[in-house]
């Protein structure tokens, strides 16, 4: 049993405490203290429910040189995540039940964060033939997506939604019209023109979201069960507006935004550093402000990392050849705690909700609040500030666009169903 | 200035001092012994990740005329794909004690990236669509020879503006020197904005009353990717004798080369009195000598 004494509590319901949190048998036994073998002084610290990441690229199988479950899931618990959804764009893609099962078993043996594998929507992620959704679900798949590839064929997406609906599986989409995006490597506009880099227009995102919402309407009308469309890494003001309108109209749609779109803009590309090359690209300040509004008004359900590790050599290529992606599992919460909550007054309970209840709801999981009887998947956070040091990352991708940024809100203890999975208490 | 990457952050005075040096170098090149000891003991590397014999020879000649040692490295982009990185290549050269790197690449920003890895001066020898500053300097020098000043002069740049590092660098530099720069091309080959330039899809608008006309090379690739149709381009954007009549009489004609005769430019015009193409090539060596000199020797005050 563990007793965390005198700790402030924060969850989606609000901030309260201090309380003495007694943990045992994988649950919160009491908020009023009790006897325990281990007592942790929680003075000055925050306790929150464990985070769930809807969008991490853990690269296993096939690209273990970039990341593997052991490093990715360790990075996750260090970042306060108790649950992680892995993207299926591995080599080969996760499109068969055996592959889902293999990932789950391996992750369980590691005893770090719990893995919820996403499976491919289509075989080989080729966008042509549907993968076996029922078998994938039975094997433990948490959602279906061809993330990394854009679903060009609207008919296939419609069938995918119809097929997934009675299984209760969300279908997540990387919303970018590839024909409008062409070879874009950064946000399209005057800055891309100045830098001489091919642009990826914001309209490529909005156009695809508009189409996908119509496809969702179709699946909603034709299907017996209610489908669920989840829009990944939203990056534009216009895309956000479309989701907001759709939600108001009662469509079953959810959406996520990433730490990098919330804290960086296209201006970062001025130094021609491929560290900032990501898909969808970093956009303008205006887009970022729109995303912040979306976090507050509920248009955005979750903050998801899109943790995308690569080797340093790949990121030392030029902007045309370097791969897209930023690793962020270890810094996501401190980054937003500092940049949104401390600097901009973003309410802490709402921020925590975007890491906990929001993503849980997308997966159809019950909310997790700090109360007696709740599962003890928890993260203890310290407001003490320290600089981001990529060399100390557990992730194999030891580089970061936020290197040197001084952040608070670092996870110092992560419990996965009562088990200590990460500890950095002083 | 420690490096020459593009003209962001440059002042008019800095550019003018560089062009003054080029004038001196031009005189050196007209002597019977075309060599000065200015860069004795310095080593210049030409690092070409994208092949370009003309530009490389021009830089190497410029370095040798000032008695620098020259090494050259040329890599096929295919070897980059195989994982041999720019950084590894540059660090290897760095270990050999290079003082200046002339870097050419097919991707924007590679010379900028290089400044993070090497201590020597970096000269952008052309990077993707971004910049080709020594080309712009030699164009400016050539125009100054022909026009005396660029203040208030209208310069028309015609062709594929979107993909052109020459257009970008000229827009930055010529406007810095007081010129009014117009860029004309088909809508599919025009950017949304270019600092220092006015953009127009109308060739006529750009040519009207122009003091000088710069014609850009049209890449075959643009036709293959459907951005433009060759016949349509020729019909609407080829610089012809008749259309050149819109410009001021005797307005000089420039082209960064190599030229597609009878595509972007009517063949006969290329050989006419108005064409400064050969003068551009000659001035290229002098301008590059001035750049090397400024970055390696004349750092103070520059
Ligand atoms: Zn994606």
XYZ file of C-alpha atoms and ligand atoms in Angstrom:
729
model
C 0.000 0.000 0.000
C 1.127 3.514 -0.781
C 0.050 6.669 0.986
C 0.542 9.996 -0.773
C 0.139 12.604 1.920
C -0.938 16.185 1.619
C -1.269 16.202 -2.180
C -3.420 18.482 -4.347
C -5.893 16.591 -6.529
C -6.772 17.518 -10.070
C -9.010 15.706 -12.516
C -11.642 16.599 -15.074
C -14.010 17.578 -12.257
C -11.699 20.170 -10.822
C -8.930 20.940 -8.387
C -9.183 20.158 -4.703
C -7.364 19.000 -1.619
C -4.856 18.642 -0.190
C -5.733 15.031 0.575
C -4.004 11.897 1.868
C -4.463 9.325 -0.884
C -4.277 5.696 0.151
C -3.603 3.244 -2.658
C -3.813 -0.547 -2.537
C -5.069 -3.548 -4.526
C -4.777 -1.427 -7.678
C -7.351 1.055 -6.444
C -7.671 4.298 -4.586
C -8.819 3.058 -1.176
C -9.355 6.400 0.454
C -8.711 10.113 0.175
C -8.519 10.408 3.944
C -5.311 8.544 4.650
C -4.675 5.288 6.495
C -1.865 2.864 7.226
C 0.657 2.114 4.441
C 4.116 0.525 4.026
C 5.202 3.427 1.897
C 4.469 7.066 2.586
C 5.207 9.743 0.007
C 5.165 13.402 0.926
C 2.954 15.007 -1.675
C 3.349 18.548 -0.396
C 3.437 20.961 -3.324
C 2.663 18.186 -5.836
C -0.415 17.417 -7.921
C -2.053 14.046 -8.346
C -4.009 13.380 -11.547
C -5.499 10.336 -13.260
C -3.060 8.574 -15.585
C -2.893 10.012 -19.088
C -4.053 8.221 -22.229
C -2.336 8.950 -25.533
C -4.517 8.297 -28.557
C -1.738 8.617 -31.071
C 1.788 7.263 -30.636
C 4.063 5.765 -33.250
C 5.982 3.048 -31.427
C 7.498 1.669 -34.672
C 7.284 -1.980 -33.666
C 7.304 -4.204 -35.652
C 9.793 -3.379 -38.339
C 11.440 -0.095 -37.407
C 12.886 -0.887 -33.996
C 15.890 1.242 -34.902
C 13.582 4.261 -34.426
C 11.631 3.003 -31.417
C 10.334 -0.216 -29.903
C 7.707 -1.068 -27.345
C 10.269 -1.198 -24.526
C 11.565 2.323 -25.172
C 8.276 3.835 -26.327
C 6.257 2.570 -23.387
C 8.984 3.627 -20.953
C 8.903 7.075 -22.521
C 5.136 6.976 -22.022
C 5.187 6.283 -18.279
C 7.888 8.909 -17.861
C 5.478 11.297 -19.515
C 2.674 10.325 -17.115
C 0.850 8.074 -19.571
C -0.633 4.873 -18.226
C -2.300 3.980 -21.516
C -1.099 4.350 -25.072
C -2.710 3.769 -28.455
C -0.060 2.667 -30.947
C -0.483 3.583 -34.600
C -0.538 0.694 -37.067
C 1.688 2.186 -39.788
C 4.527 -0.161 -38.895
C 6.445 -2.409 -41.275
C 4.406 -4.458 -41.980
C 1.265 -2.555 -40.957
C -0.848 -4.006 -38.153
C -3.775 -5.294 -40.197
C -4.219 -8.839 -38.820
C -5.466 -10.114 -35.440
C -2.220 -12.035 -34.774
C -0.267 -8.810 -35.051
C -2.560 -7.049 -32.556
C -2.311 -9.964 -30.144
C 1.477 -10.101 -30.429
C 1.771 -6.408 -29.579
C -0.569 -6.700 -26.617
C 1.243 -9.701 -25.167
C 4.633 -8.126 -25.544
C 3.481 -4.883 -23.967
C 1.899 -6.694 -21.016
C 5.155 -8.516 -20.335
C 6.996 -5.200 -20.192
C 4.806 -3.926 -17.366
C 5.083 -0.285 -18.364
C 2.165 1.666 -19.865
C -0.771 -0.408 -21.106
C -0.944 -0.749 -24.855
C -4.132 -0.333 -26.874
C -3.073 -1.121 -30.429
C -4.830 0.627 -33.254
C -5.244 -1.575 -36.298
C -5.286 -0.657 -39.952
C -8.648 0.238 -41.455
C -7.634 -1.309 -44.750
C -5.349 -4.205 -45.632
C -1.767 -3.025 -45.850
C -3.124 0.480 -45.233
C -3.537 0.626 -48.965
C -6.969 2.173 -48.816
C -8.556 -0.489 -51.021
C -9.828 -3.487 -49.061
C -11.126 -3.418 -45.493
C -9.163 -5.196 -42.783
C -11.132 -7.723 -40.649
C -12.553 -5.318 -38.078
C -14.396 -7.945 -36.003
C -11.341 -10.170 -35.628
C -9.130 -7.174 -34.936
C -11.481 -6.010 -32.200
C -11.572 -9.500 -30.674
C -7.761 -9.508 -30.643
C -7.751 -6.255 -28.711
C -7.651 -3.472 -31.292
C -8.815 -0.183 -29.781
C -9.500 1.740 -32.969
C -9.061 1.522 -36.708
C -7.006 3.895 -38.786
C -4.767 4.169 -41.795
C -2.937 7.081 -40.142
C 0.185 7.991 -42.019
C -1.784 7.390 -45.194
C -4.813 9.410 -46.192
C -7.974 7.554 -47.152
C -8.441 8.739 -50.698
C -11.377 6.448 -51.522
C -14.501 7.822 -49.844
C -16.411 4.615 -50.513
C -13.906 2.527 -48.603
C -14.047 4.912 -45.659
C -17.866 4.698 -45.693
C -17.732 0.900 -45.583
C -15.115 1.069 -42.852
C -17.389 3.229 -40.705
C -20.371 0.944 -41.330
C -18.317 -2.110 -40.431
C -16.800 -0.623 -37.280
C -20.019 0.891 -35.915
C -21.651 -2.198 -34.332
C -18.266 -3.178 -32.884
C -18.014 0.150 -31.100
C -14.684 0.842 -32.787
C -13.837 4.419 -33.673
C -12.405 5.039 -37.117
C -9.631 7.632 -36.995
C -8.581 9.590 -40.057
C -5.509 11.522 -41.093
C -7.474 14.300 -42.748
C -5.441 15.624 -45.646
C -6.332 15.660 -49.306
C -3.153 14.196 -50.755
C -3.887 15.555 -54.217
C -4.115 19.085 -52.889
C -1.197 18.588 -50.533
C 1.039 17.347 -53.351
C 4.633 17.417 -52.117
C 4.089 19.990 -49.393
C 6.559 19.905 -46.519
C 5.415 22.983 -44.584
C 2.364 25.202 -44.294
C 1.530 26.692 -47.672
C 1.623 30.469 -47.831
C 3.881 33.472 -48.060
C 6.467 32.030 -45.672
C 6.772 28.791 -47.663
C 7.176 30.920 -50.795
C 9.899 32.956 -49.135
C 11.726 29.887 -47.877
C 11.352 28.164 -51.228
C 9.705 25.100 -49.714
C 6.728 23.320 -51.254
C 3.595 24.154 -49.305
C 0.868 21.973 -47.863
C -2.237 24.170 -47.930
C -4.591 24.386 -44.942
C -7.379 23.804 -47.445
C -6.067 20.259 -47.947
C -7.094 19.520 -44.360
C -10.409 21.352 -44.494
C -11.359 19.793 -47.829
C -10.773 16.301 -46.485
C -12.611 16.956 -43.214
C -15.583 18.321 -45.141
C -15.654 15.182 -47.274
C -15.199 12.846 -44.323
C -18.067 14.489 -42.475
C -20.328 13.828 -45.452
C -19.127 10.222 -45.490
C -19.982 10.063 -41.781
C -23.478 11.379 -42.513
C -23.888 8.633 -45.073
C -22.737 5.912 -42.648
C -25.010 7.358 -39.984
C -28.019 7.237 -42.294
C -27.319 3.795 -43.755
C -26.105 1.943 -40.670
C -28.076 0.419 -37.818
C -25.389 1.222 -35.267
C -23.918 4.641 -34.638
C -20.502 5.059 -36.277
C -17.721 7.131 -34.713
C -15.342 9.231 -36.753
C -12.254 10.540 -34.993
C -10.203 13.255 -36.648
C -6.525 13.103 -35.873
C -4.075 15.934 -35.335
C -6.268 18.819 -36.379
C -4.106 21.762 -37.411
C -6.201 24.457 -39.072
C -8.781 27.036 -38.057
C -11.061 26.024 -40.901
C -10.787 22.336 -40.054
C -11.716 23.128 -36.484
C -14.737 25.159 -37.561
C -15.995 22.249 -39.638
C -15.722 19.902 -36.659
C -17.441 22.432 -34.410
C -20.373 22.764 -36.819
C -20.606 18.992 -37.159
C -20.668 18.514 -33.386
C -23.386 21.148 -33.056
C -25.378 19.236 -35.656
C -25.038 16.152 -33.463
C -22.707 14.139 -35.652
C -20.714 11.413 -33.847
C -17.333 12.976 -34.408
C -14.377 13.571 -32.092
C -11.042 15.279 -32.667
C -7.561 15.657 -31.246
C -4.746 18.211 -31.401
C -1.042 17.704 -30.787
C 1.399 19.435 -28.418
C 3.431 20.708 -31.372
C 0.526 22.340 -33.161
C -0.422 23.968 -29.854
C 3.034 25.381 -29.080
C 4.856 25.925 -32.389
C 4.033 27.727 -35.624
C 5.345 27.676 -39.185
C 7.794 30.403 -38.135
C 9.886 27.598 -36.612
C 10.827 26.497 -40.145
C 12.733 29.735 -40.737
C 15.948 28.063 -39.608
C 15.425 25.192 -42.064
C 15.602 22.598 -39.296
C 13.827 19.335 -40.231
C 13.164 18.812 -36.527
C 10.098 20.948 -37.160
C 8.938 18.975 -40.193
C 5.676 17.286 -39.317
C 2.464 16.186 -41.040
C 0.137 18.010 -40.954
C 2.582 20.909 -40.902
C 2.961 23.564 -38.235
C 0.507 26.307 -39.158
C 0.035 29.983 -38.351
C -0.556 31.782 -35.062
C -4.167 32.246 -36.124
C -4.644 28.505 -36.545
C -3.032 27.934 -33.173
C -5.370 30.393 -31.467
C -8.324 28.615 -33.057
C -7.062 25.289 -31.692
C -6.800 26.797 -28.213
C -10.410 27.903 -28.436
C -11.296 24.420 -29.580
C -9.636 22.957 -26.497
C -11.733 25.200 -24.288
C -15.110 24.844 -25.960
C -14.975 21.084 -26.395
C -14.542 20.968 -30.153
C -11.318 19.160 -29.362
C -11.758 16.083 -27.198
C -8.154 15.166 -26.612
C -4.538 16.176 -26.775
C -2.708 13.357 -28.534
C 1.038 13.320 -29.018
C 1.526 11.934 -32.523
C 4.842 10.860 -30.968
C 6.829 10.078 -34.107
C 10.396 8.972 -33.450
C 13.074 8.830 -36.154
C 16.815 8.332 -36.161
C 18.934 11.491 -35.793
C 20.569 10.837 -39.176
C 17.152 10.935 -40.857
C 16.359 14.241 -39.211
C 19.719 15.638 -40.330
C 18.663 15.405 -43.954
C 17.232 18.352 -45.835
C 13.649 19.438 -45.538
C 12.579 17.600 -48.677
C 14.057 14.260 -47.637
C 13.788 14.230 -43.840
C 10.817 12.253 -42.506
C 7.816 13.911 -40.859
C 7.490 13.681 -37.098
C 8.324 14.924 -33.619
C 8.865 12.727 -30.537
C 6.920 14.075 -27.566
C 5.663 11.418 -25.134
C 8.049 12.569 -22.431
C 7.356 16.285 -22.665
C 3.729 16.623 -23.766
C 2.203 17.342 -20.381
C 4.946 19.581 -18.947
C 4.935 21.500 -22.209
C 1.239 22.271 -22.141
C 1.144 22.712 -18.379
C 3.770 25.426 -18.790
C 2.804 27.014 -22.081
C -0.985 26.856 -21.724
C -1.723 26.706 -18.013
C 1.093 28.723 -16.436
C 1.655 31.235 -19.223
C -1.866 31.612 -20.599
C -4.087 30.713 -17.700
C -5.655 27.680 -19.368
C -7.663 25.952 -16.612
C -5.754 23.017 -15.184
C -8.752 20.650 -14.768
C -9.648 21.165 -18.429
C -6.047 20.493 -19.450
C -5.971 17.310 -17.395
C -9.327 16.281 -18.887
C -7.789 16.565 -22.365
C -5.154 14.014 -21.291
C -7.560 11.729 -19.412
C -11.349 11.727 -19.786
C -11.310 13.179 -23.289
C -9.180 10.472 -24.893
C -10.822 7.784 -22.723
C -14.213 8.774 -24.077
C -12.897 8.518 -27.654
C -12.017 4.879 -26.934
C -15.314 4.252 -25.161
C -13.662 3.932 -21.738
C -15.278 5.224 -18.555
C -13.997 8.499 -17.112
C -11.355 8.154 -14.432
C -11.642 10.483 -11.449
C -9.822 10.722 -8.160
C -12.227 9.104 -5.726
C -12.282 6.106 -3.444
C -12.746 2.933 -5.462
C -11.265 4.325 -8.674
C -8.542 2.414 -10.474
C -5.144 3.571 -9.244
C -3.788 4.602 -12.607
C -2.326 7.857 -11.485
C 0.348 10.400 -12.125
C 2.024 12.592 -9.552
C 3.171 15.909 -11.000
C 5.765 18.331 -9.750
C 5.581 22.036 -10.554
C 9.362 22.289 -10.186
C 10.865 23.643 -13.391
C 13.704 22.112 -15.361
C 14.906 22.323 -18.950
C 13.988 19.737 -21.584
C 17.013 17.487 -22.098
C 16.527 15.180 -25.093
C 19.733 13.304 -24.231
C 17.946 11.949 -21.190
C 14.910 10.701 -23.149
C 13.891 7.060 -22.816
C 12.654 7.278 -26.382
C 15.240 6.321 -28.964
C 14.576 9.647 -30.667
C 16.772 11.847 -28.531
C 16.052 15.162 -30.162
C 13.303 17.646 -29.563
C 12.075 20.968 -30.897
C 11.638 21.969 -27.272
C 15.197 21.166 -26.183
C 16.220 23.683 -23.556
C 12.692 24.972 -22.910
C 12.243 25.326 -19.168
C 9.093 23.495 -18.108
C 7.237 22.585 -14.960
C 4.648 19.885 -14.415
C 6.978 16.898 -14.769
C 5.606 13.484 -13.792
C 7.542 12.202 -10.781
C 5.521 9.049 -10.156
C 3.363 7.047 -12.528
C 1.197 4.217 -11.234
C -0.434 1.798 -13.646
C -3.305 0.102 -11.799
C -1.440 0.571 -8.525
C 1.946 -0.606 -9.824
C 4.859 1.834 -9.868
C 5.903 2.152 -13.517
C 7.959 5.318 -13.244
C 9.497 7.055 -10.299
C 11.599 10.215 -10.193
C 10.850 11.480 -6.700
C 13.523 13.602 -5.085
C 28.570 38.764 -42.579
C 29.984 35.355 -41.805
C 28.093 33.489 -44.504
C 26.283 34.216 -47.737
C 23.026 32.257 -47.559
C 20.535 34.730 -49.024
C 20.020 38.486 -48.639
C 17.817 38.428 -45.558
C 19.448 40.792 -43.102
C 21.817 42.375 -45.613
C 22.004 46.136 -45.961
C 22.366 48.077 -49.167
C 25.746 49.352 -47.998
C 27.034 45.828 -47.463
C 25.949 44.788 -50.953
C 27.453 47.888 -52.520
C 30.773 47.299 -50.810
C 30.746 43.733 -52.131
C 30.009 44.957 -55.656
C 32.822 47.508 -55.369
C 35.198 44.668 -54.600
C 33.834 42.809 -57.613
C 34.839 45.770 -59.754
C 38.408 45.433 -58.543
C 38.319 41.698 -59.257
C 36.975 42.365 -62.709
C 40.098 44.421 -63.376
C 42.293 41.600 -62.112
C 40.622 39.307 -64.624
C 41.534 41.657 -67.439
C 45.237 41.579 -66.613
C 47.643 39.339 -68.506
C 48.380 37.457 -65.254
C 44.934 36.867 -63.837
C 46.011 35.940 -60.344
C 46.410 37.647 -56.992
C 47.690 36.182 -53.720
C 44.728 37.426 -51.654
C 43.584 34.013 -50.445
C 46.916 32.251 -50.210
C 46.783 29.679 -47.428
C 42.986 29.404 -47.468
C 41.175 26.289 -48.613
C 37.818 26.477 -50.347
C 35.621 23.427 -50.827
C 32.902 23.210 -53.435
C 30.357 20.769 -52.071
C 27.800 19.987 -54.720
C 24.968 17.699 -53.650
C 23.274 18.672 -56.894
C 25.497 18.650 -59.964
C 26.120 21.934 -61.756
C 29.330 22.109 -63.713
C 28.967 25.758 -64.702
C 28.520 27.125 -61.223
C 31.171 24.843 -59.746
C 33.793 25.855 -62.328
C 32.977 29.516 -61.814
C 33.527 29.238 -58.050
C 36.667 27.132 -58.395
C 38.146 29.532 -60.897
C 37.310 32.432 -58.587
C 39.099 30.715 -55.687
C 42.162 29.818 -57.804
C 42.462 33.320 -59.216
C 43.010 34.422 -55.633
C 45.523 31.637 -54.939
C 43.297 29.616 -52.606
C 43.554 25.836 -52.518
C 40.426 24.198 -53.854
C 38.885 20.837 -53.160
C 35.664 19.661 -54.669
C 33.101 17.172 -53.547
C 30.236 16.064 -55.720
C 27.616 13.640 -54.492
C 24.766 12.090 -56.379
C 21.515 12.603 -54.535
C 21.091 8.835 -54.674
C 23.913 8.420 -52.165
C 22.059 10.781 -49.834
C 19.041 8.530 -50.038
C 21.254 5.665 -48.966
C 21.776 7.356 -45.643
C 25.058 9.159 -46.198
C 24.140 12.421 -44.606
C 25.037 15.993 -45.399
C 26.310 16.309 -41.886
C 28.733 13.377 -42.183
C 30.079 14.703 -45.459
C 30.582 18.192 -44.093
C 32.138 17.016 -40.843
C 34.630 14.953 -42.831
C 35.613 18.037 -44.819
C 35.708 20.109 -41.647
C 38.267 17.702 -40.221
C 40.464 18.465 -43.218
C 40.571 22.156 -42.345
C 38.317 23.889 -44.846
C 37.895 27.661 -44.577
C 34.938 28.172 -46.902
C 32.274 25.868 -48.239
C 30.356 26.535 -51.411
C 27.265 24.396 -51.029
C 24.801 23.500 -53.727
C 21.760 21.307 -53.089
C 18.409 20.543 -54.617
C 16.630 21.241 -51.326
C 16.044 24.661 -49.792
C 17.945 25.319 -46.603
C 20.887 22.916 -46.866
C 23.471 25.762 -46.650
C 21.568 27.141 -43.625
C 21.743 23.709 -42.007
C 25.450 23.505 -42.831
C 26.209 26.607 -40.771
C 25.160 24.617 -37.703
C 27.708 21.910 -38.429
C 30.853 23.609 -39.738
C 32.951 26.501 -38.521
C 34.032 27.791 -41.924
C 32.189 30.347 -44.024
C 29.238 28.942 -45.962
C 28.365 30.268 -49.393
C 25.088 29.257 -50.882
C 25.804 27.971 -54.371
C 22.097 27.474 -55.006
C 19.646 25.641 -52.744
C 16.439 24.231 -54.162
C 13.932 26.975 -54.783
C 15.307 29.146 -52.024
C 18.242 31.237 -53.150
C 21.146 31.616 -55.531
C 22.772 34.723 -54.107
C 25.936 34.788 -56.226
C 23.795 34.541 -59.360
C 21.795 37.530 -58.151
C 25.012 39.415 -57.377
C 26.389 38.793 -60.845
C 23.055 39.801 -62.346
C 23.056 43.012 -60.317
C 26.653 43.700 -61.290
C 25.862 43.144 -64.957
C 22.800 45.367 -64.769
C 24.777 48.104 -63.065
C 27.360 47.945 -65.846
C 24.602 48.347 -68.408
C 22.301 50.807 -66.644
C 24.631 52.742 -64.342
C 22.192 52.511 -61.444
C 19.314 50.345 -60.347
C 17.549 53.122 -58.445
C 14.007 53.365 -59.792
C 14.708 50.975 -62.659
C 12.037 48.478 -63.607
C 13.365 44.943 -63.953
C 11.065 42.265 -65.341
C 11.736 38.632 -64.416
C 9.823 36.229 -66.609
C 9.050 32.526 -66.375
C 8.728 29.907 -63.647
C 8.935 32.197 -60.628
C 7.595 29.672 -58.107
C 10.414 27.173 -58.481
C 13.159 29.696 -59.195
C 15.917 30.430 -56.696
C 17.243 32.959 -59.205
C 13.964 34.902 -59.113
C 13.868 34.803 -55.310
C 17.412 36.052 -54.884
C 17.042 38.709 -57.563
C 13.813 39.977 -56.032
C 15.583 40.331 -52.673
C 18.759 41.867 -54.031
C 17.586 44.121 -56.856
C 14.871 45.647 -54.681
C 17.500 46.229 -51.973
C 19.464 48.197 -54.596
C 16.443 50.344 -55.403
C 15.005 48.553 -58.428
C 11.318 47.920 -58.984
C 11.127 44.177 -59.606
C 8.249 42.641 -61.520
C 7.835 38.887 -61.768
C 5.596 37.458 -64.458
C 4.635 33.879 -65.168
C 1.691 31.517 -65.547
C -0.536 31.419 -62.432
C 0.518 27.844 -61.684
C 4.148 28.983 -61.571
C 3.679 32.093 -59.422
C 4.103 32.099 -55.640
C 1.576 33.755 -53.334
C 4.099 36.430 -52.399
C 7.765 37.259 -52.859
C 9.376 39.936 -50.726
C 10.686 42.706 -52.938
C 8.708 41.804 -56.041
C 5.362 42.528 -57.645
C 3.764 39.438 -59.083
C 1.629 39.335 -62.176
C 0.312 36.708 -64.561
C 0.550 39.304 -67.332
C 3.785 39.218 -69.293
C 2.813 42.467 -70.967
C 2.372 44.282 -67.658
C 5.809 43.196 -66.536
C 7.539 44.080 -69.805
C 5.924 47.457 -70.313
C 8.557 50.220 -69.922
C 10.978 47.732 -68.363
C 14.588 48.867 -68.130
C 15.836 45.284 -68.201
C 14.390 41.838 -68.764
C 15.531 38.611 -67.159
C 14.265 35.383 -68.689
C 14.259 32.178 -66.635
C 14.718 28.650 -67.836
C 11.551 26.564 -68.069
C 12.137 23.093 -66.654
C 10.769 20.132 -68.588
C 9.577 18.700 -65.295
C 6.933 21.435 -65.014
C 5.263 20.136 -68.141
C 5.493 16.543 -66.984
C 3.799 17.355 -63.696
C 1.043 19.198 -65.544
C 1.798 22.634 -64.123
C 2.011 24.121 -67.580
C 1.435 23.146 -71.185
C 4.427 23.807 -73.422
C 2.513 25.224 -76.395
C 0.435 27.402 -74.132
C 3.544 28.651 -72.370
C 5.251 29.517 -75.633
C 2.150 31.275 -76.910
C 1.683 33.396 -73.803
C 5.030 33.752 -72.062
C 7.837 33.388 -74.574
C 9.884 36.571 -74.722
C 9.837 37.487 -78.401
C 11.193 40.367 -80.417
C 7.691 41.782 -80.701
C 6.906 41.557 -76.994
C 10.275 42.993 -76.067
C 9.089 46.065 -77.940
C 7.003 46.869 -74.854
C 10.181 47.392 -72.850
C 12.374 50.463 -73.094
C 14.455 50.600 -76.278
C 17.721 48.742 -75.833
C 16.602 47.257 -72.513
C 19.182 44.521 -71.860
C 18.249 40.892 -71.765
C 19.568 38.498 -69.146
C 19.294 34.735 -68.731
C 20.900 32.636 -65.957
C 21.384 29.748 -68.398
C 21.358 27.143 -69.643
C 18.843 28.338 -72.183
C 16.021 26.492 -73.950
C 16.139 28.312 -77.252
C 12.713 29.038 -78.682
C 10.992 27.997 -75.455
C 11.317 30.791 -72.911
C 13.183 33.026 -75.322
C 13.034 33.552 -79.065
C 16.286 32.040 -80.341
C 17.419 35.084 -82.309
C 17.173 37.328 -79.253
C 19.662 35.193 -77.391
C 22.341 36.144 -79.912
C 21.282 39.758 -80.321
C 23.119 42.858 -79.166
C 20.765 43.178 -76.221
C 21.745 39.853 -74.739
C 24.159 40.094 -71.816
C 24.360 36.341 -71.290
C 28.113 36.067 -71.906
C 28.811 39.147 -69.832
C 26.903 37.503 -66.962
C 29.188 34.475 -67.126
C 32.333 36.644 -67.129
C 31.091 38.755 -64.238
C 30.230 35.590 -62.346
C 33.879 34.836 -61.659
C 34.603 38.380 -60.462
C 31.582 38.479 -58.196
C 32.468 35.118 -56.659
C 36.023 36.314 -56.065
C 34.574 39.302 -54.225
C 32.327 37.070 -52.105
C 35.175 34.751 -51.127
C 37.390 37.721 -50.352
C 34.749 39.404 -48.181
C 33.924 36.282 -46.207
C 37.496 35.092 -45.690
C 39.591 38.246 -45.454
C 37.426 41.311 -45.255
C 35.203 40.156 -42.415
C 35.690 43.258 -40.341
C 33.198 45.921 -41.326
C 31.360 43.634 -43.710
Zn -1.254 11.320 -39.166
